Short mmCIF file of C-alpha atoms in Angstrom, two decimals:
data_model
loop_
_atom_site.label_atom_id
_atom_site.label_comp_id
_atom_site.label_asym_id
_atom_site.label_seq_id
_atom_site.Cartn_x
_atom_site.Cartn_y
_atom_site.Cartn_z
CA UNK A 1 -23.16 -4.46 11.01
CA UNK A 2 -19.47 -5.45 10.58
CA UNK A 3 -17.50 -4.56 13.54
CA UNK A 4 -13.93 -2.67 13.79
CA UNK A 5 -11.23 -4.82 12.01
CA UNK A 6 -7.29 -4.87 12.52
CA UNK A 7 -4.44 -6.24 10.68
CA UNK A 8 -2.78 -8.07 11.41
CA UNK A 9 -3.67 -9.90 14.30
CA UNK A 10 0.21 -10.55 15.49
CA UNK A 11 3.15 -9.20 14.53
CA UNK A 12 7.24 -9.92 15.41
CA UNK A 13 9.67 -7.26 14.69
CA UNK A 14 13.42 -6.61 15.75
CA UNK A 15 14.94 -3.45 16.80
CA UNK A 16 15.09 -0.91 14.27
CA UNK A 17 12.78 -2.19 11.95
CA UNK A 18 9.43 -0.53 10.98
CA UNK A 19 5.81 -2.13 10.90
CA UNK A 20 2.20 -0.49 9.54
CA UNK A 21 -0.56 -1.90 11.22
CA UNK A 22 -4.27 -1.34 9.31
CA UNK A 23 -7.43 -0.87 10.96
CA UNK A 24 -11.24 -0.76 9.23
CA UNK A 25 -13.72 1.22 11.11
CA UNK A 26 -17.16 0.36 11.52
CA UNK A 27 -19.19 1.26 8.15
CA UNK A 28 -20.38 4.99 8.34
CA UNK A 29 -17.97 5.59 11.01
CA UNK A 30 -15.70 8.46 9.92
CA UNK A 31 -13.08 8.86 13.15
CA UNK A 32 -10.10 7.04 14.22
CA UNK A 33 -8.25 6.57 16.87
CA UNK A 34 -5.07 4.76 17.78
CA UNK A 35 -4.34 4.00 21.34
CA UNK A 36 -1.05 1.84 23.04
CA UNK A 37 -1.85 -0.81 25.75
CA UNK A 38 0.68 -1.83 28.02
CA UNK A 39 0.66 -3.69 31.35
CA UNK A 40 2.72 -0.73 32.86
CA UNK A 41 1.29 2.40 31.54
CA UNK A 42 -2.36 1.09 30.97
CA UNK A 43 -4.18 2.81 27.87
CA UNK A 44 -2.57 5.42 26.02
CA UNK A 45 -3.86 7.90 23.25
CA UNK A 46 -1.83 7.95 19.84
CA UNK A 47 -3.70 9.96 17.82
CA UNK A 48 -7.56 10.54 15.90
CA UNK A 49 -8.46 11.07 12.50
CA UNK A 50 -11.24 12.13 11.21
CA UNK A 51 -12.32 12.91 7.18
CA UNK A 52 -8.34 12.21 6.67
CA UNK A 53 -7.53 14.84 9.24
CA UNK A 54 -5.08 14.25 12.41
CA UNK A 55 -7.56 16.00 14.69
CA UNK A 56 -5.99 15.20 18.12
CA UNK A 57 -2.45 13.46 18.91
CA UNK A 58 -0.96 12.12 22.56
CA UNK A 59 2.03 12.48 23.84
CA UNK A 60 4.29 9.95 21.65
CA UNK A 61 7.35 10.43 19.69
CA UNK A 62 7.47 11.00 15.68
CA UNK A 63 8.41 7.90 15.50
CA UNK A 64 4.71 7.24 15.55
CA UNK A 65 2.36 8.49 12.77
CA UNK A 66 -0.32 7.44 11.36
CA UNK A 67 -3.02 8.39 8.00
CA UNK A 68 -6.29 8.14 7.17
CA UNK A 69 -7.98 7.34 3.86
CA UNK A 70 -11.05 8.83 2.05
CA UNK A 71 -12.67 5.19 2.82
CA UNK A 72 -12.05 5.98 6.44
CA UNK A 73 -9.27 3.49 7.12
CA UNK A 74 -6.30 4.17 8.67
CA UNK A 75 -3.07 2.68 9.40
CA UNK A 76 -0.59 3.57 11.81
CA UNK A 77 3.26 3.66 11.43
CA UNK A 78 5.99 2.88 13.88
CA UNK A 79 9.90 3.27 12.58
CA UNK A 80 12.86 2.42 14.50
CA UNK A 81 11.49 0.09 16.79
CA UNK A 82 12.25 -0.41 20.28
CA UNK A 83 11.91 -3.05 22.66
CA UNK A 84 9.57 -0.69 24.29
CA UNK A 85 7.28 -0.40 21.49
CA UNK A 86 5.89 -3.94 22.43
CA UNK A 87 2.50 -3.38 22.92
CA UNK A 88 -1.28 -4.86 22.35
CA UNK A 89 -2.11 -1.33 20.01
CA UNK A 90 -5.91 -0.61 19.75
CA UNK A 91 -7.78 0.88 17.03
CA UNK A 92 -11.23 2.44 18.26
CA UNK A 93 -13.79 3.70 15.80
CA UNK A 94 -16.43 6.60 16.09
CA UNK A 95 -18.80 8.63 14.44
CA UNK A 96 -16.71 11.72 15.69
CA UNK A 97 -19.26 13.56 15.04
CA UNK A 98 -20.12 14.97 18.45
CA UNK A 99 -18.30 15.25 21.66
CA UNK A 100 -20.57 12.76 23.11
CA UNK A 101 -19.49 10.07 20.76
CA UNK A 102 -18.58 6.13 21.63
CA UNK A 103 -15.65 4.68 20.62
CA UNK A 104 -15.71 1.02 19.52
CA UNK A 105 -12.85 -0.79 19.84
CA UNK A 106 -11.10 -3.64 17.23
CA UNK A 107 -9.65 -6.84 18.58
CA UNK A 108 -6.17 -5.23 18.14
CA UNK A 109 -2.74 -5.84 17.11
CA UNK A 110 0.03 -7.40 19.31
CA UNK A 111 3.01 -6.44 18.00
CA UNK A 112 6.32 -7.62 20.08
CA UNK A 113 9.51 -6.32 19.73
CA UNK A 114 13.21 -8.41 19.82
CA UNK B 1 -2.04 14.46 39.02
CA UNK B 2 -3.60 11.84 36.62
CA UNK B 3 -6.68 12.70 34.46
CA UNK B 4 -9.12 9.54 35.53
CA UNK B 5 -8.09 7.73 38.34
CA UNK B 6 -10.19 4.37 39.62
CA UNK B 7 -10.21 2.49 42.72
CA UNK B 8 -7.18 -0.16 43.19
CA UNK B 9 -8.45 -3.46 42.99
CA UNK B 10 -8.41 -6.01 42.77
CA UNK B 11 -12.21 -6.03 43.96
CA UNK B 12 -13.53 -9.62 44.62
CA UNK B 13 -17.16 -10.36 45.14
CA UNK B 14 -19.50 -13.11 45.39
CA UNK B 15 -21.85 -14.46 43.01
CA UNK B 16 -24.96 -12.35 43.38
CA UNK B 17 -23.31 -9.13 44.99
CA UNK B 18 -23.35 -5.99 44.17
CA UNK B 19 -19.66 -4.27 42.75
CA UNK B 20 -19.07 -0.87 43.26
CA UNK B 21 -16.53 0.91 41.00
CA UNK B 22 -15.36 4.54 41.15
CA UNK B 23 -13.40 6.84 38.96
CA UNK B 24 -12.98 10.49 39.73
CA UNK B 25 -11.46 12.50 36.71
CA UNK B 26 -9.45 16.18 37.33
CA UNK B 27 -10.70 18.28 33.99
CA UNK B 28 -13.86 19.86 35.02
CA UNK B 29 -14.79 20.56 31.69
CA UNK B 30 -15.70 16.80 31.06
CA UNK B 31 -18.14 16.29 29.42
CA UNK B 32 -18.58 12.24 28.33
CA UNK B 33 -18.15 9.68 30.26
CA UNK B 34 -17.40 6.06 29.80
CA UNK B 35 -17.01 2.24 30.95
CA UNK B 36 -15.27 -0.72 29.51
CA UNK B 37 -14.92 -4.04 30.20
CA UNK B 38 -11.98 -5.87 29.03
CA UNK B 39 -11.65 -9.62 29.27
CA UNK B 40 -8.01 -10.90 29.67
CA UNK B 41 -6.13 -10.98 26.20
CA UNK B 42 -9.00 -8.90 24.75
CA UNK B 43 -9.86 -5.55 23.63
CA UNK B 44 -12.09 -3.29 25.69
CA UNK B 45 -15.95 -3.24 25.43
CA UNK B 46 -17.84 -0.53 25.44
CA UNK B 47 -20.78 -0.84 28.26
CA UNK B 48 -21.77 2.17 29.12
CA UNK B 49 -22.23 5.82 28.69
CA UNK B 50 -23.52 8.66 31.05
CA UNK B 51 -23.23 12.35 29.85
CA UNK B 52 -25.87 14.04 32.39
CA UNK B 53 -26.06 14.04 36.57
CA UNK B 54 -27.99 10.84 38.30
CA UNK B 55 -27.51 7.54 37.12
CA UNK B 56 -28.17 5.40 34.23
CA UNK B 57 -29.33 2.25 34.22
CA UNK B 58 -28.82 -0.64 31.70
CA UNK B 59 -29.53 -4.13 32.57
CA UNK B 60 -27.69 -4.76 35.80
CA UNK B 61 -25.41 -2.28 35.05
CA UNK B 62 -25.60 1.15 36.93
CA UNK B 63 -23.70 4.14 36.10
CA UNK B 64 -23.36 7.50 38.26
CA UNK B 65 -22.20 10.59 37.64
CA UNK B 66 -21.83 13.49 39.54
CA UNK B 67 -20.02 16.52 37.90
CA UNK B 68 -19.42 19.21 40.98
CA UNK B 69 -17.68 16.09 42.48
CA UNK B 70 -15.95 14.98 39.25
CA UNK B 71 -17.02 11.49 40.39
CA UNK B 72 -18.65 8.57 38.33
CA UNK B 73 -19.32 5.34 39.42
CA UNK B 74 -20.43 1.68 38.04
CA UNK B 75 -22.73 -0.63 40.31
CA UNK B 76 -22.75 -4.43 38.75
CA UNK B 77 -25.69 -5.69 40.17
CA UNK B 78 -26.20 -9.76 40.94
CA UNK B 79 -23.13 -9.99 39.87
CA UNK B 80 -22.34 -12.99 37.76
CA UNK B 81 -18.37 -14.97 37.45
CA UNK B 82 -18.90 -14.13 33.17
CA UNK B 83 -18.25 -10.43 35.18
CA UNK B 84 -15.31 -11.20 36.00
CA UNK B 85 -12.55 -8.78 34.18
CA UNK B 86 -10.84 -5.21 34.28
CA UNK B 87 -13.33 -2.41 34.55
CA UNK B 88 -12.09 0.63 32.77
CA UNK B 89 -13.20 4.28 33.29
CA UNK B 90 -12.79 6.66 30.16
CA UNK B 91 -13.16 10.16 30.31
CA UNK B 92 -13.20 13.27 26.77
CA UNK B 93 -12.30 16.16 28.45
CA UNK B 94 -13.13 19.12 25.68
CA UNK B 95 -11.42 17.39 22.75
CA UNK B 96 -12.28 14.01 21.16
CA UNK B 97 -9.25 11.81 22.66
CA UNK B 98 -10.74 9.17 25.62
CA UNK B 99 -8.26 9.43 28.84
CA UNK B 100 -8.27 6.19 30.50
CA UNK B 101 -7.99 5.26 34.22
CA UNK B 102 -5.42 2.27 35.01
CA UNK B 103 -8.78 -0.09 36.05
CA UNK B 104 -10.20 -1.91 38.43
CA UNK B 105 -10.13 -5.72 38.03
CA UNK B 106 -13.38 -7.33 39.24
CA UNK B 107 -13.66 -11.08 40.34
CA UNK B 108 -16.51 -12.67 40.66
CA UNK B 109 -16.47 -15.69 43.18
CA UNK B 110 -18.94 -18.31 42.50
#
């Protein structure tokens, strides 16, 4: 079974511009969620989707949105970049089907900001 | 007060020890708990899951929970250098986002 997949792998953008990063869950799997790494505040929730629904969000500005497709991908938006935005940024797949659920993780998407 | 806190590290242990990781999380209504390893430069791993009291045990992993203490615990038995990385505690309150501790980072010496 194919695992979570993200593109792309690396990504360079300057201030102010905007970047869409993609992430394939794991077949069958029907949530997902986008989380922030930093070295400074750790992990951080974005947001879940599940069936093309934002179910949950975290605590980040609009700049940040994201959308899910009836083949359960999703992609995630950032506009206006900021240097602070630089960040390894985590897709994590589920069944979301029950509260008990596991989240699988992709290899990510380091995006850095200039 | 965070949601999941862990144990500062860095822990360092030798080759064939036991590690002992904590976490304690503040929602009381918690109901799934989780650990992840994550290499350096990687993304985290997904190595265990405990939803009910006692422990659970897989491999030389050992995970703990106790709910009326809001307190769960890894034990890396025999631990091996290939252990060697940043233990992360994850925690779904009563919705379906995963709150993270800051984690522990585990060293293994040979």
């Amino acid at each position: 079974k194919a695992g979570v997949t993200q593109t792309p792998r690396y990504l360079i953008k300057t201030r102010g511009q905007q970047v869409t990063l993609s992430c394939s869950p794991i077949s069958g799997h029907r949530s997902v969620s986008w989380y922030q790494q930093t070295p400074g505040q750790g992990l951080q929730f974005l947001f879940e989707y599940f069936s093309e629904t934002q179910r949950n969000k975290g605590n980040f500005p609009g700049r940040f949105s994201g959308r899910q497709f009836s083949n359960s991908r999703s992609e995630m938006n950032v506009s206006t970049l900021e240097l602070g935005d630089s960040a390894l940024y985590l897709c994590a797949s589920s069944s979301g089907l029950a509260i008990t659920y596991e989240q699988y993780f992709g290899p990510g998407t380091r995006l850095t900001v200039t | 007060q965070k949601e999941v806190e862990q144990n500062s590290g860095p822990l360092s242990v030798p080759e064939g020890a036991i590690a002992s990781l904590n976490c304690t999380y503040s929602d009381r209504v918690s109901q799934s708990f989780f650990w992840y390893r994550q290499y350096s430069g990687k993304s985290p791993e997904l190595i265990m899951s405990i939803y009910s009291n006692g422990d659970k045990e897989d491999g030389r992993f050992t995970a703990q929970l106790n709910k009326a203490s809001q307190y769960v615990s890894l034990l890396i038995r025999d631990s091996q250098p290939s252990d060697s990385a940043t233990y992360l505690c994850a925690v779904i309150p009563n919705d379906y986002k995963l709150s993270f501790g800051a984690g522990t980072t585990v060293t293994v010496r040979a």
